[in-house]
Amino acid sequence: MSSVKIKILAISGSTRKNSSSFKFLKYISEHLKPQFEVDIFEGLTNIPHFNPDLDTENPPEEVVSFRNKIAEADGILICTPEYVFSLPGSLKNALEWCVSTTLFSNKKTGLITASASGEMGHEQLILVMKTLEANFNDATQLLIQGVRGKINDEGKITNEETAIALQNFVNNFENQFL
Ligand SMILES: Cc1cc2nc3c(=O)[nH]c(=O)nc-3n(C[C@H](O)[C@H](O)[C@H](O)COP(=O)(O)O)c2cc1C
């Protein structure tokens, strides 16, 4: 059997230290089959504001590094809260640096919005990632509402329905690669 790992880049849309989105990504990384290797991206705050003048000619090194991580990954996981009915600015900013590229085109992707409400943010996440031509479908996207009551400080899922929905999501995400 091949020992080459399936590389997943996981991006949390929240830069908060105790973020639920980060905890969900950690939970998923621990529940994927052993042939998966998950790198949780921690550099979102270091990515400069999008500037079309620098986009193709002279992108900042943080952007080059982010783009390389996407290129090298076999799949992408995004988990994000909704901020003011939209995507958090830092996540949107990072994605804007990818619009001129084909990095997400046909890349197997899983999308989760984990938020207080999150409906509009999730719709926008789907729209943005469709625009970037990411490869996902209904089975590989999930909206987790009332997030504060669904995962505790230790990263344990405290709601049975959420645990089942996440397990289904994990299975569907994995099956694309196996
Ligand atoms: C600036 C700001 C705006 C927010 N706006 C929304 C919103 O529009 N809809 C929503 O469901 N939650 C909103 N929230 C609450 C987040 O859903 C909640 O704080 C969530 O736990 C953040 O995710 P995190 O734990 O991964 O940081 C907002 C929070 C912040 C800080």
PDB file of C-alpha atoms and ligand atoms in Angstrom:
ATOM      1  CA  MET A   1       0.000   0.000   0.000  1.00  0.00           C
ATOM      2  CA  SER A   2       1.279   3.479  -0.822  1.00  0.00           C
ATOM      3  CA  SER A   3       2.322   5.618   2.144  1.00  0.00           C
ATOM      4  CA  VAL A   4       1.881   8.882   0.267  1.00  0.00           C
ATOM      5  CA  LYS A   5      -0.483  11.028   2.299  1.00  0.00           C
ATOM      6  CA  ILE A   6      -3.478  12.912   0.952  1.00  0.00           C
ATOM      7  CA  LYS A   7      -2.644  16.521   1.833  1.00  0.00           C
ATOM      8  CA  ILE A   8      -5.416  18.774   3.087  1.00  0.00           C
ATOM      9  CA  LEU A   9      -5.023  22.493   3.701  1.00  0.00           C
ATOM     10  CA  ALA A  10      -7.500  23.662   6.342  1.00  0.00           C
ATOM     11  CA  ILE A  11      -8.339  27.354   6.587  1.00  0.00           C
ATOM     12  CA  SER A  12     -10.164  28.886   9.543  1.00  0.00           C
ATOM     13  CA  GLY A  13     -12.048  32.069   8.732  1.00  0.00           C
ATOM     14  CA  SER A  14     -11.720  33.176  12.354  1.00  0.00           C
ATOM     15  CA  THR A  15      -8.417  34.529  13.598  1.00  0.00           C
ATOM     16  CA  ARG A  16      -9.623  34.336  17.228  1.00  0.00           C
ATOM     17  CA  LYS A  17      -7.432  32.347  19.621  1.00  0.00           C
ATOM     18  CA  ASN A  18     -10.217  30.141  20.964  1.00  0.00           C
ATOM     19  CA  SER A  19     -12.096  29.979  17.690  1.00  0.00           C
ATOM     20  CA  SER A  20     -14.834  27.388  17.204  1.00  0.00           C
ATOM     21  CA  SER A  21     -13.962  27.217  13.502  1.00  0.00           C
ATOM     22  CA  PHE A  22     -10.392  26.306  14.388  1.00  0.00           C
ATOM     23  CA  LYS A  23     -11.685  23.697  16.865  1.00  0.00           C
ATOM     24  CA  PHE A  24     -13.949  22.157  14.220  1.00  0.00           C
ATOM     25  CA  LEU A  25     -11.019  21.915  11.803  1.00  0.00           C
ATOM     26  CA  LYS A  26      -8.930  20.282  14.512  1.00  0.00           C
ATOM     27  CA  TYR A  27     -11.786  17.860  15.253  1.00  0.00           C
ATOM     28  CA  ILE A  28     -12.087  16.962  11.558  1.00  0.00           C
ATOM     29  CA  SER A  29      -8.333  16.528  11.207  1.00  0.00           C
ATOM     30  CA  GLU A  30      -8.482  14.023  14.070  1.00  0.00           C
ATOM     31  CA  HIS A  31     -11.426  12.158  12.547  1.00  0.00           C
ATOM     32  CA  LEU A  32     -10.163  11.787   8.979  1.00  0.00           C
ATOM     33  CA  LYS A  33      -8.661   8.420   8.049  1.00  0.00           C
ATOM     34  CA  PRO A  34      -4.913   8.047   8.748  1.00  0.00           C
ATOM     35  CA  GLN A  35      -3.968   8.445   5.082  1.00  0.00           C
ATOM     36  CA  PHE A  36      -4.949  12.117   5.337  1.00  0.00           C
ATOM     37  CA  GLU A  37      -2.510  14.771   6.530  1.00  0.00           C
ATOM     38  CA  VAL A  38      -4.054  18.095   7.553  1.00  0.00           C
ATOM     39  CA  ASP A  39      -2.151  21.373   7.698  1.00  0.00           C
ATOM     40  CA  ILE A  40      -4.202  23.996   9.555  1.00  0.00           C
ATOM     41  CA  PHE A  41      -3.219  27.327   8.016  1.00  0.00           C
ATOM     42  CA  GLU A  42      -2.318  29.888  10.663  1.00  0.00           C
ATOM     43  CA  GLY A  43      -1.196  32.760   8.451  1.00  0.00           C
ATOM     44  CA  LEU A  44      -4.461  34.487   7.581  1.00  0.00           C
ATOM     45  CA  THR A  45      -3.671  37.582   9.684  1.00  0.00           C
ATOM     46  CA  ASN A  46      -0.318  38.027   7.923  1.00  0.00           C
ATOM     47  CA  ILE A  47      -1.764  38.266   4.430  1.00  0.00           C
ATOM     48  CA  PRO A  48      -1.642  41.909   3.262  1.00  0.00           C
ATOM     49  CA  HIS A  49      -4.726  43.657   1.930  1.00  0.00           C
ATOM     50  CA  PHE A  50      -5.524  42.638  -1.596  1.00  0.00           C
ATOM     51  CA  ASN A  51      -4.002  44.992  -4.144  1.00  0.00           C
ATOM     52  CA  PRO A  52      -4.635  44.396  -7.859  1.00  0.00           C
ATOM     53  CA  ASP A  53      -1.404  46.255  -8.694  1.00  0.00           C
ATOM     54  CA  LEU A  54       0.610  43.518  -6.952  1.00  0.00           C
ATOM     55  CA  ASP A  55      -1.616  40.571  -7.816  1.00  0.00           C
ATOM     56  CA  THR A  56       0.203  39.069 -10.785  1.00  0.00           C
ATOM     57  CA  GLU A  57       3.476  40.971 -11.141  1.00  0.00           C
ATOM     58  CA  ASN A  58       4.789  41.190  -7.641  1.00  0.00           C
ATOM     59  CA  PRO A  59       2.644  39.456  -5.006  1.00  0.00           C
ATOM     60  CA  PRO A  60       3.789  39.772  -1.367  1.00  0.00           C
ATOM     61  CA  GLU A  61       5.717  36.781  -0.019  1.00  0.00           C
ATOM     62  CA  GLU A  62       2.876  35.860   2.389  1.00  0.00           C
ATOM     63  CA  VAL A  63       0.567  35.601  -0.607  1.00  0.00           C
ATOM     64  CA  VAL A  64       3.058  33.488  -2.550  1.00  0.00           C
ATOM     65  CA  SER A  65       3.345  31.171   0.444  1.00  0.00           C
ATOM     66  CA  PHE A  66      -0.465  30.925   0.802  1.00  0.00           C
ATOM     67  CA  ARG A  67      -0.860  30.236  -2.915  1.00  0.00           C
ATOM     68  CA  ASN A  68       1.846  27.557  -2.780  1.00  0.00           C
ATOM     69  CA  LYS A  69       0.082  25.829   0.097  1.00  0.00           C
ATOM     70  CA  ILE A  70      -3.135  25.681  -1.944  1.00  0.00           C
ATOM     71  CA  ALA A  71      -1.255  24.417  -5.017  1.00  0.00           C
ATOM     72  CA  GLU A  72       0.456  21.666  -3.029  1.00  0.00           C
ATOM     73  CA  ALA A  73      -2.734  20.495  -1.278  1.00  0.00           C
ATOM     74  CA  ASP A  74      -4.863  17.677  -2.681  1.00  0.00           C
ATOM     75  CA  GLY A  75      -7.898  19.158  -0.977  1.00  0.00           C
ATOM     76  CA  ILE A  76      -9.091  22.202   0.944  1.00  0.00           C
ATOM     77  CA  LEU A  77     -11.240  22.554   4.039  1.00  0.00           C
ATOM     78  CA  ILE A  78     -12.669  25.921   5.031  1.00  0.00           C
ATOM     79  CA  CYS A  79     -14.511  26.503   8.291  1.00  0.00           C
ATOM     80  CA  THR A  80     -15.604  30.040   9.067  1.00  0.00           C
ATOM     81  CA  PRO A  81     -17.997  32.131  11.121  1.00  0.00           C
ATOM     82  CA  GLU A  82     -20.277  34.715   9.541  1.00  0.00           C
ATOM     83  CA  TYR A  83     -19.337  38.335  10.274  1.00  0.00           C
ATOM     84  CA  VAL A  84     -22.002  40.987   9.646  1.00  0.00           C
ATOM     85  CA  PHE A  85     -23.918  38.643   7.315  1.00  0.00           C
ATOM     86  CA  SER A  86     -20.859  37.951   5.203  1.00  0.00           C
ATOM     87  CA  LEU A  87     -17.457  36.266   5.142  1.00  0.00           C
ATOM     88  CA  PRO A  88     -14.924  37.572   7.686  1.00  0.00           C
ATOM     89  CA  GLY A  89     -12.794  40.196   5.937  1.00  0.00           C
ATOM     90  CA  SER A  90      -9.522  38.351   6.491  1.00  0.00           C
ATOM     91  CA  LEU A  91     -10.834  35.200   4.789  1.00  0.00           C
ATOM     92  CA  LYS A  92     -12.397  37.163   1.928  1.00  0.00           C
ATOM     93  CA  ASN A  93      -9.123  39.052   1.529  1.00  0.00           C
ATOM     94  CA  ALA A  94      -7.102  35.840   1.259  1.00  0.00           C
ATOM     95  CA  LEU A  95      -9.563  34.460  -1.299  1.00  0.00           C
ATOM     96  CA  GLU A  96      -9.397  37.683  -3.341  1.00  0.00           C
ATOM     97  CA  TRP A  97      -5.679  36.996  -3.881  1.00  0.00           C
ATOM     98  CA  CYS A  98      -6.738  33.759  -5.603  1.00  0.00           C
ATOM     99  CA  VAL A  99      -9.276  35.158  -8.071  1.00  0.00           C
ATOM    100  CA  SER A 100      -6.649  35.765 -10.788  1.00  0.00           C
ATOM    101  CA  THR A 101      -5.304  32.223 -10.360  1.00  0.00           C
ATOM    102  CA  THR A 102      -6.741  28.806 -11.144  1.00  0.00           C
ATOM    103  CA  LEU A 103      -5.556  27.408  -7.820  1.00  0.00           C
ATOM    104  CA  PHE A 104      -8.989  26.352  -6.626  1.00  0.00           C
ATOM    105  CA  SER A 105     -10.193  25.130 -10.037  1.00  0.00           C
ATOM    106  CA  ASN A 106     -11.475  21.608  -9.573  1.00  0.00           C
ATOM    107  CA  LYS A 107      -9.766  21.376  -6.153  1.00  0.00           C
ATOM    108  CA  LYS A 108     -11.715  19.026  -3.887  1.00  0.00           C
ATOM    109  CA  THR A 109     -13.082  21.290  -1.193  1.00  0.00           C
ATOM    110  CA  GLY A 110     -15.189  21.060   1.959  1.00  0.00           C
ATOM    111  CA  LEU A 111     -17.003  24.149   3.229  1.00  0.00           C
ATOM    112  CA  ILE A 112     -18.358  24.727   6.729  1.00  0.00           C
ATOM    113  CA  THR A 113     -19.894  27.844   8.186  1.00  0.00           C
ATOM    114  CA  ALA A 114     -19.949  27.566  11.981  1.00  0.00           C
ATOM    115  CA  SER A 115     -21.646  30.617  13.399  1.00  0.00           C
ATOM    116  CA  ALA A 116     -24.379  32.030  15.597  1.00  0.00           C
ATOM    117  CA  SER A 117     -26.690  32.139  12.588  1.00  0.00           C
ATOM    118  CA  GLY A 118     -24.511  32.015   9.464  1.00  0.00           C
ATOM    119  CA  GLU A 119     -27.073  31.562   6.689  1.00  0.00           C
ATOM    120  CA  MET A 120     -26.026  34.512   4.548  1.00  0.00           C
ATOM    121  CA  GLY A 121     -22.335  34.045   5.199  1.00  0.00           C
ATOM    122  CA  HIS A 122     -22.668  30.425   4.106  1.00  0.00           C
ATOM    123  CA  GLU A 123     -24.471  31.414   0.905  1.00  0.00           C
ATOM    124  CA  GLN A 124     -21.693  33.881   0.154  1.00  0.00           C
ATOM    125  CA  LEU A 125     -18.980  31.358   0.923  1.00  0.00           C
ATOM    126  CA  ILE A 126     -20.615  28.983  -1.561  1.00  0.00           C
ATOM    127  CA  LEU A 127     -20.883  31.745  -4.173  1.00  0.00           C
ATOM    128  CA  VAL A 128     -17.253  32.820  -3.734  1.00  0.00           C
ATOM    129  CA  MET A 129     -15.945  29.254  -3.884  1.00  0.00           C
ATOM    130  CA  LYS A 130     -18.101  28.467  -6.940  1.00  0.00           C
ATOM    131  CA  THR A 131     -16.619  31.542  -8.598  1.00  0.00           C
ATOM    132  CA  LEU A 132     -13.149  30.180  -7.806  1.00  0.00           C
ATOM    133  CA  GLU A 133     -14.311  26.888  -9.419  1.00  0.00           C
ATOM    134  CA  ALA A 134     -13.690  24.827  -6.296  1.00  0.00           C
ATOM    135  CA  ASN A 135     -15.036  21.288  -6.463  1.00  0.00           C
ATOM    136  CA  PHE A 136     -17.724  20.791  -3.803  1.00  0.00           C
ATOM    137  CA  ASN A 137     -21.386  19.824  -3.640  1.00  0.00           C
ATOM    138  CA  ASP A 138     -24.266  19.604  -1.170  1.00  0.00           C
ATOM    139  CA  ALA A 139     -22.632  16.661   0.579  1.00  0.00           C
ATOM    140  CA  THR A 140     -19.383  18.549   1.172  1.00  0.00           C
ATOM    141  CA  GLN A 141     -20.818  21.731   2.624  1.00  0.00           C
ATOM    142  CA  LEU A 142     -22.338  22.226   6.052  1.00  0.00           C
ATOM    143  CA  LEU A 143     -23.917  25.043   8.037  1.00  0.00           C
ATOM    144  CA  ILE A 144     -23.555  24.719  11.821  1.00  0.00           C
ATOM    145  CA  GLN A 145     -25.786  27.254  13.568  1.00  0.00           C
ATOM    146  CA  GLY A 146     -25.767  28.208  17.244  1.00  0.00           C
ATOM    147  CA  VAL A 147     -22.116  27.251  17.245  1.00  0.00           C
ATOM    148  CA  ARG A 148     -21.280  28.215  20.827  1.00  0.00           C
ATOM    149  CA  GLY A 149     -23.556  25.432  22.074  1.00  0.00           C
ATOM    150  CA  LYS A 150     -22.196  22.798  19.704  1.00  0.00           C
ATOM    151  CA  ILE A 151     -18.508  22.502  20.656  1.00  0.00           C
ATOM    152  CA  ASN A 152     -16.874  23.029  24.051  1.00  0.00           C
ATOM    153  CA  ASP A 153     -13.531  24.533  25.112  1.00  0.00           C
ATOM    154  CA  GLU A 154     -11.816  21.172  24.767  1.00  0.00           C
ATOM    155  CA  GLY A 155     -13.058  20.806  21.194  1.00  0.00           C
ATOM    156  CA  LYS A 156     -15.603  18.109  22.065  1.00  0.00           C
ATOM    157  CA  ILE A 157     -18.863  18.161  20.117  1.00  0.00           C
ATOM    158  CA  THR A 158     -21.613  18.690  22.679  1.00  0.00           C
ATOM    159  CA  ASN A 159     -24.629  18.229  20.415  1.00  0.00           C
ATOM    160  CA  GLU A 160     -25.562  14.863  18.944  1.00  0.00           C
ATOM    161  CA  GLU A 161     -27.133  16.216  15.768  1.00  0.00           C
ATOM    162  CA  THR A 162     -23.974  18.222  15.050  1.00  0.00           C
ATOM    163  CA  ALA A 163     -21.765  15.186  15.722  1.00  0.00           C
ATOM    164  CA  ILE A 164     -23.789  13.158  13.181  1.00  0.00           C
ATOM    165  CA  ALA A 165     -23.796  15.960  10.604  1.00  0.00           C
ATOM    166  CA  LEU A 166     -20.027  16.372  10.987  1.00  0.00           C
ATOM    167  CA  GLN A 167     -19.409  12.638  10.673  1.00  0.00           C
ATOM    168  CA  ASN A 168     -21.440  12.597   7.435  1.00  0.00           C
ATOM    169  CA  PHE A 169     -19.494  15.603   6.198  1.00  0.00           C
ATOM    170  CA  VAL A 170     -16.181  13.885   7.023  1.00  0.00           C
ATOM    171  CA  ASN A 171     -17.265  10.680   5.240  1.00  0.00           C
ATOM    172  CA  ASN A 172     -18.410  12.586   2.148  1.00  0.00           C
ATOM    173  CA  PHE A 173     -15.253  14.700   2.056  1.00  0.00           C
ATOM    174  CA  GLU A 174     -13.015  11.612   2.416  1.00  0.00           C
ATOM    175  CA  ASN A 175     -14.873   9.573  -0.192  1.00  0.00           C
ATOM    176  CA  GLN A 176     -13.936  12.017  -2.926  1.00  0.00           C
ATOM    177  CA  PHE A 177     -10.308  10.957  -2.527  1.00  0.00           C
ATOM    178  CA  LEU A 178     -10.643   7.206  -1.848  1.00  0.00           C
TER     179      LEU A 178
HETATM  180  C1  LIG B   1     -17.462  41.348  14.147  1.00  0.00           C
HETATM  181  C2  LIG B   1     -18.425  40.221  14.363  1.00  0.00           C
HETATM  182  C3  LIG B   1     -19.565  40.124  13.584  1.00  0.00           C
HETATM  183  C4  LIG B   1     -20.432  39.048  13.731  1.00  0.00           C
HETATM  184  N1  LIG B   1     -21.488  38.948  12.899  1.00  0.00           N
HETATM  185  C5  LIG B   1     -22.216  37.814  12.902  1.00  0.00           C
HETATM  186  C6  LIG B   1     -23.238  37.600  11.942  1.00  0.00           C
HETATM  187  O1  LIG B   1     -23.533  38.426  11.094  1.00  0.00           O
HETATM  188  N2  LIG B   1     -23.878  36.416  11.970  1.00  0.00           N
HETATM  189  C7  LIG B   1     -23.576  35.435  12.869  1.00  0.00           C
HETATM  190  O2  LIG B   1     -24.133  34.335  12.795  1.00  0.00           O
HETATM  191  N3  LIG B   1     -22.646  35.632  13.827  1.00  0.00           N
HETATM  192  C8  LIG B   1     -21.962  36.794  13.866  1.00  0.00           C
HETATM  193  N4  LIG B   1     -20.994  36.968  14.814  1.00  0.00           N
HETATM  194  C9  LIG B   1     -20.855  36.004  15.900  1.00  0.00           C
HETATM  195  C10 LIG B   1     -20.055  34.775  15.503  1.00  0.00           C
HETATM  196  O3  LIG B   1     -20.880  33.858  14.853  1.00  0.00           O
HETATM  197  C11 LIG B   1     -19.514  34.102  16.757  1.00  0.00           C
HETATM  198  O4  LIG B   1     -18.762  35.030  17.475  1.00  0.00           O
HETATM  199  C12 LIG B   1     -18.677  32.890  16.427  1.00  0.00           C
HETATM  200  O5  LIG B   1     -18.473  32.131  17.561  1.00  0.00           O
HETATM  201  C13 LIG B   1     -17.335  33.293  15.918  1.00  0.00           C
HETATM  202  O6  LIG B   1     -16.637  32.166  15.456  1.00  0.00           O
HETATM  203  P1  LIG B   1     -15.277  31.708  16.145  1.00  0.00           P
HETATM  204  O7  LIG B   1     -15.648  31.065  17.444  1.00  0.00           O
HETATM  205  O8  LIG B   1     -14.709  30.684  15.173  1.00  0.00           O
HETATM  206  O9  LIG B   1     -14.401  32.900  16.320  1.00  0.00           O
HETATM  207  C14 LIG B   1     -20.160  38.054  14.699  1.00  0.00           C
HETATM  208  C15 LIG B   1     -19.020  38.182  15.511  1.00  0.00           C
HETATM  209  C16 LIG B   1     -18.147  39.229  15.342  1.00  0.00           C
HETATM  210  C17 LIG B   1     -16.917  39.308  16.186  1.00  0.00           C
END
